[in-house]
CSV table of C-alpha atoms in Angstrom, one decimal:
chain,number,residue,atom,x,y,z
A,4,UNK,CA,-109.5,-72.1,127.6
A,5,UNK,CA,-110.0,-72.9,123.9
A,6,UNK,CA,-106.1,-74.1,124.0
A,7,UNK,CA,-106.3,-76.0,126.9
A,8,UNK,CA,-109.4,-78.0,125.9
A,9,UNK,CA,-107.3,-78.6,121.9
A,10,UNK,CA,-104.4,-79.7,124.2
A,11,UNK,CA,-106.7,-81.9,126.4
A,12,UNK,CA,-107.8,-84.1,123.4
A,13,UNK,CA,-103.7,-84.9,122.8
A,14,UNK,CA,-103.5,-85.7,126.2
A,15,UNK,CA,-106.2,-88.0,126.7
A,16,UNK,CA,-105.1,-90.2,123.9
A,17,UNK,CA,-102.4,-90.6,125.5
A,18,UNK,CA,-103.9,-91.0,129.0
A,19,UNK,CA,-106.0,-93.7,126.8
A,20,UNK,CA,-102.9,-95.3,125.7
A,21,UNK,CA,-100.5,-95.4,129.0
A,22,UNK,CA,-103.7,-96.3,131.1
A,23,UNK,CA,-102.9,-93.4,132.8
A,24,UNK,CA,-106.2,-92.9,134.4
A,25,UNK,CA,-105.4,-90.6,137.2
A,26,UNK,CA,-103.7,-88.1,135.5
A,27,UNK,CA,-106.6,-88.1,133.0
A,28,UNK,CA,-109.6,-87.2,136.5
A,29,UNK,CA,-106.5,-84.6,137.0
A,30,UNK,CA,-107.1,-83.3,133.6
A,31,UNK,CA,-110.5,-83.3,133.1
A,32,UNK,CA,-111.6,-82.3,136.8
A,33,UNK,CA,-109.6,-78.8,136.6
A,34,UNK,CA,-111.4,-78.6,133.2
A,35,UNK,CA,-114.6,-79.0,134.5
A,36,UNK,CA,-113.9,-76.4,137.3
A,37,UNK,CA,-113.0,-73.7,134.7
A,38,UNK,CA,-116.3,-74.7,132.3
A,39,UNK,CA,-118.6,-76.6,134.9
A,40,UNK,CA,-121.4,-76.4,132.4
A,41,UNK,CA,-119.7,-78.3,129.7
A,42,UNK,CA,-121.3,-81.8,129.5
A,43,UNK,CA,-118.9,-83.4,127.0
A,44,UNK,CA,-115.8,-82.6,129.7
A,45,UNK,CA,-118.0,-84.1,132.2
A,46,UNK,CA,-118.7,-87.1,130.2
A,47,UNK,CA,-115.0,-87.8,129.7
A,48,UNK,CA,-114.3,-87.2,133.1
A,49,UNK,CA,-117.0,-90.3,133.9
A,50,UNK,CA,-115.3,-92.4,131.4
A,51,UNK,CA,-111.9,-91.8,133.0
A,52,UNK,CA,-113.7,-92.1,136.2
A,53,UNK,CA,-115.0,-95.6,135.3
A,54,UNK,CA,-111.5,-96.3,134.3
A,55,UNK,CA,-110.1,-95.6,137.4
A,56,UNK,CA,-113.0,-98.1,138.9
A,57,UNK,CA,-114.0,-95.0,141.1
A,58,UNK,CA,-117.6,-95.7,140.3
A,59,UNK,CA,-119.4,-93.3,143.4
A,60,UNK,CA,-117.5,-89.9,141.2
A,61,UNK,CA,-118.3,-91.1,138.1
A,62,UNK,CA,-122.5,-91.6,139.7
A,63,UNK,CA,-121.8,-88.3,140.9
A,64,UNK,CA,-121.0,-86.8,137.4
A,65,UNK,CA,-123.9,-88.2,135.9
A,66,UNK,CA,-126.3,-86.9,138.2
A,67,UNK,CA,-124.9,-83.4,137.6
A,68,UNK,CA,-124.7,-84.0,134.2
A,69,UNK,CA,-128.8,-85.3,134.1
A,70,UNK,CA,-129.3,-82.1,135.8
A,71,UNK,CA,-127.2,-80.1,133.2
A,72,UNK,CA,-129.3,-81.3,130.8
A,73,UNK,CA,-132.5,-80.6,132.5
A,74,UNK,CA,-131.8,-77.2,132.9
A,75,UNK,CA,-130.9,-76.8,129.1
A,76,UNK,CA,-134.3,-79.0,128.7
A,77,UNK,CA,-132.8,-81.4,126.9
A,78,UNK,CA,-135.4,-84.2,128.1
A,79,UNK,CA,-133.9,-87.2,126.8
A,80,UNK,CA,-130.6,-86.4,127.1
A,81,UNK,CA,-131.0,-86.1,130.8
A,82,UNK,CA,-133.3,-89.3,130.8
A,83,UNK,CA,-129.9,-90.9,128.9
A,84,UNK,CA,-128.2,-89.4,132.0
A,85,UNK,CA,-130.1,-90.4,134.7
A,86,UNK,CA,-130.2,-94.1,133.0
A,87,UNK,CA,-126.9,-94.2,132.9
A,88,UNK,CA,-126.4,-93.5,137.1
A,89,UNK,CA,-129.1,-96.0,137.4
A,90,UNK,CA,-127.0,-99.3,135.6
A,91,UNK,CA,-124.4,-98.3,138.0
A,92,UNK,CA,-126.6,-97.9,141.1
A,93,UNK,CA,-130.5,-98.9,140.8
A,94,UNK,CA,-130.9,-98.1,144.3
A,95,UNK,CA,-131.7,-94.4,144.1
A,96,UNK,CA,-134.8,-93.4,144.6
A,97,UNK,CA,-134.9,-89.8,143.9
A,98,UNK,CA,-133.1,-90.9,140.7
A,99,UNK,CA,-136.0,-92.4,139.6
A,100,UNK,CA,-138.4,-89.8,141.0
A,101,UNK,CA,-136.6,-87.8,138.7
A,102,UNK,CA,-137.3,-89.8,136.0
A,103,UNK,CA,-141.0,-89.8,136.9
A,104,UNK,CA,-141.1,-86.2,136.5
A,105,UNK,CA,-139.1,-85.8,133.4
A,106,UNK,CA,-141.7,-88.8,131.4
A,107,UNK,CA,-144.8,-87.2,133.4
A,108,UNK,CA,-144.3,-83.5,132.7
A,109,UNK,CA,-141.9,-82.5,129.5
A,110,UNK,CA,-142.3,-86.1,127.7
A,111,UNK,CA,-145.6,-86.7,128.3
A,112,UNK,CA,-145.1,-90.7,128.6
A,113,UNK,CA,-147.1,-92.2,131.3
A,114,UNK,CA,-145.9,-95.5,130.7
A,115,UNK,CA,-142.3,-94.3,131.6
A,116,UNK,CA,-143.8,-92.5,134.6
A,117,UNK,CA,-145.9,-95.4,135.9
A,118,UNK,CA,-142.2,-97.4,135.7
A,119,UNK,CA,-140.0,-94.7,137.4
A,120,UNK,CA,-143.2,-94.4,139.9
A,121,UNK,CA,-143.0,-98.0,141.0
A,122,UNK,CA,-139.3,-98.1,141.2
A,123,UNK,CA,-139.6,-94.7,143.7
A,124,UNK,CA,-142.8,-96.9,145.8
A,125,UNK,CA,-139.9,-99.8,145.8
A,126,UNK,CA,-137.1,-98.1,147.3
A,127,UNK,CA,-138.6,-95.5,148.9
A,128,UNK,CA,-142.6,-95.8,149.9
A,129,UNK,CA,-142.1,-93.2,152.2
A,130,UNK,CA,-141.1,-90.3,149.7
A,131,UNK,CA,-144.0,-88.3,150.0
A,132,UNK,CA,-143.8,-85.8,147.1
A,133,UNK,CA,-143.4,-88.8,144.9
A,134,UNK,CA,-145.9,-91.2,146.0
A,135,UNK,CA,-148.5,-88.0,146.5
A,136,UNK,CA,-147.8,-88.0,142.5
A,137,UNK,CA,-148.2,-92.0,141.9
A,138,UNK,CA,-151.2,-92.0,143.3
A,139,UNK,CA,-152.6,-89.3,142.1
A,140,UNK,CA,-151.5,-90.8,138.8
A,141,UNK,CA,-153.0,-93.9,139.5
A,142,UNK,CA,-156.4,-92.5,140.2
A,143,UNK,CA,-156.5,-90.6,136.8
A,144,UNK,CA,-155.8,-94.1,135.5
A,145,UNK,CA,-158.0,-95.8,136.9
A,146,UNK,CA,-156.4,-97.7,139.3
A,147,UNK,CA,-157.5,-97.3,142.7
A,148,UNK,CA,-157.1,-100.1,144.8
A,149,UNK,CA,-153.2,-99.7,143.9
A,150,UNK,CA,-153.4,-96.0,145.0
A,151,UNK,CA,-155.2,-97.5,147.5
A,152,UNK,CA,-152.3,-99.7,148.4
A,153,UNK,CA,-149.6,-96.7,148.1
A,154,UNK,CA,-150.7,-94.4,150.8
A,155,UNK,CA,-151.8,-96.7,153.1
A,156,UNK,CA,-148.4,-97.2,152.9
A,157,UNK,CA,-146.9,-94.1,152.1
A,158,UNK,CA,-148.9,-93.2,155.9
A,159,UNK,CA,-147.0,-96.7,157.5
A,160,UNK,CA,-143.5,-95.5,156.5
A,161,UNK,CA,-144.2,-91.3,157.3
A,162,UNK,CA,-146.0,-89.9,159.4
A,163,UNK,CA,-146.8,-86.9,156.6
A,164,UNK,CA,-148.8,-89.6,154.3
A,165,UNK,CA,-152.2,-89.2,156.4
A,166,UNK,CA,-151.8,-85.5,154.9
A,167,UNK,CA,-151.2,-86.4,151.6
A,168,UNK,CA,-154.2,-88.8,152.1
A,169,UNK,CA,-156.3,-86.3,153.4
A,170,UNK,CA,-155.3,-83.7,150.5
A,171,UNK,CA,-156.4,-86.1,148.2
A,172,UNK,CA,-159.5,-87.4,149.2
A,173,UNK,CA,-160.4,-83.3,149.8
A,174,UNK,CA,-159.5,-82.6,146.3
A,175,UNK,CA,-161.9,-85.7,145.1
A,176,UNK,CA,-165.1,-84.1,147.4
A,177,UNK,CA,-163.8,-80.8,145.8
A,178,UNK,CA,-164.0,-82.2,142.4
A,179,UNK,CA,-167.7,-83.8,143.1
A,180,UNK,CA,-169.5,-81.1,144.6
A,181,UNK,CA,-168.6,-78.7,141.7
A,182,UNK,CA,-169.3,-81.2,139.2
A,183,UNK,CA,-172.1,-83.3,141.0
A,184,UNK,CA,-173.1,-84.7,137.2
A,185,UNK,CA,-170.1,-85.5,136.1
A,186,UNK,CA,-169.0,-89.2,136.9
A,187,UNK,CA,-166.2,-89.0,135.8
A,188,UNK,CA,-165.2,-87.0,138.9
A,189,UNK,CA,-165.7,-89.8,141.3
A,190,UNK,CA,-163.2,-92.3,139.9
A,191,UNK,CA,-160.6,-89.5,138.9
């Protein structure tokens, strides 16, 4: 394997060279099968993808590749990753739920969450685990009438929203009956 990879740089200069873009996925794919967890085959298998203007594999890498990263925990790298899918294809919701859940629970950056959430109420107001999150979110910030705003329509675009409603607004009794004196309760 160690040969083949040393071999693989010669090659892809030359790929590089002769434009020879399809012999380069070739290359590279059969690589990645033999080490799928290698994230620097993978990202030279997107840039010969791009090359070959075969933009849905090359989306496709970088979500596995965001992934890889996440399982390593390597937080930013896979934010990197998932940014880079999303200049190709803003359109993804779950992409940016990702996102949401990266900022929110391992970077601890609400501003980036609050973004990513919006993007995900955008696309896709119906996406219950996410929008059960945004607006639980929105609540601890403060926000209310836009939480407001998200499940009543989170409940017009799926049926399973007047649940997530209903979960909430038990967990917010739940939260003032065992701490009656605590205001603070009743706006979070």
């Amino acid at each position: 394997i160690e040969d083949a990879l040393r071999q693989s740089e010669a090659l892809t200069d030359h790929y590089l060279e002769t434009q020879n873009h399809s012999d380069a996925v070739s290359l590279y794919q059969r690589l990645v099968a033999v080490q799928p967890d290698n994230i620097d085959l993978r990202e030279k298998l997107i840039k010969f993808y791009q090359m070959a203007s075969n933009s849905e594999a090359a989306m496709e890498e970088w979500l596995v590749g965001a992934q890889l990263h996440s399982r390593k925990e390597s937080w930013d790298l896979a934010v990197k990753a998932y940014h880079s899918l999303l200049e190709m294809d803003g359109t993804r919701g779950e992409v940016y739920y990702q996102l949401a859940r990266i900022y929110m629970e391992k970077l601890q950056n609400p501003t980036g969450a609050l973004h990513a959430f919006e993007k995900v109420y955008e696309l896709e107001p119906g996406h219950v685990e996410a929008m059960s999150r945004f607006v639980r979110m929105l609540l601890r910030m403060g926000k209310s009438d836009m939480a407001a705003r998200v499940l009543s329509n989170l409940e017009k675009a799926n049926p399973e929203g007047t649940k997530v409603r209903q979960t909430i607004l038990t967990d917010f009794r739940s939260r003032i009956e065992h701490e009656p004196t605590d205001l603070r309760a009743r706006f979070v």
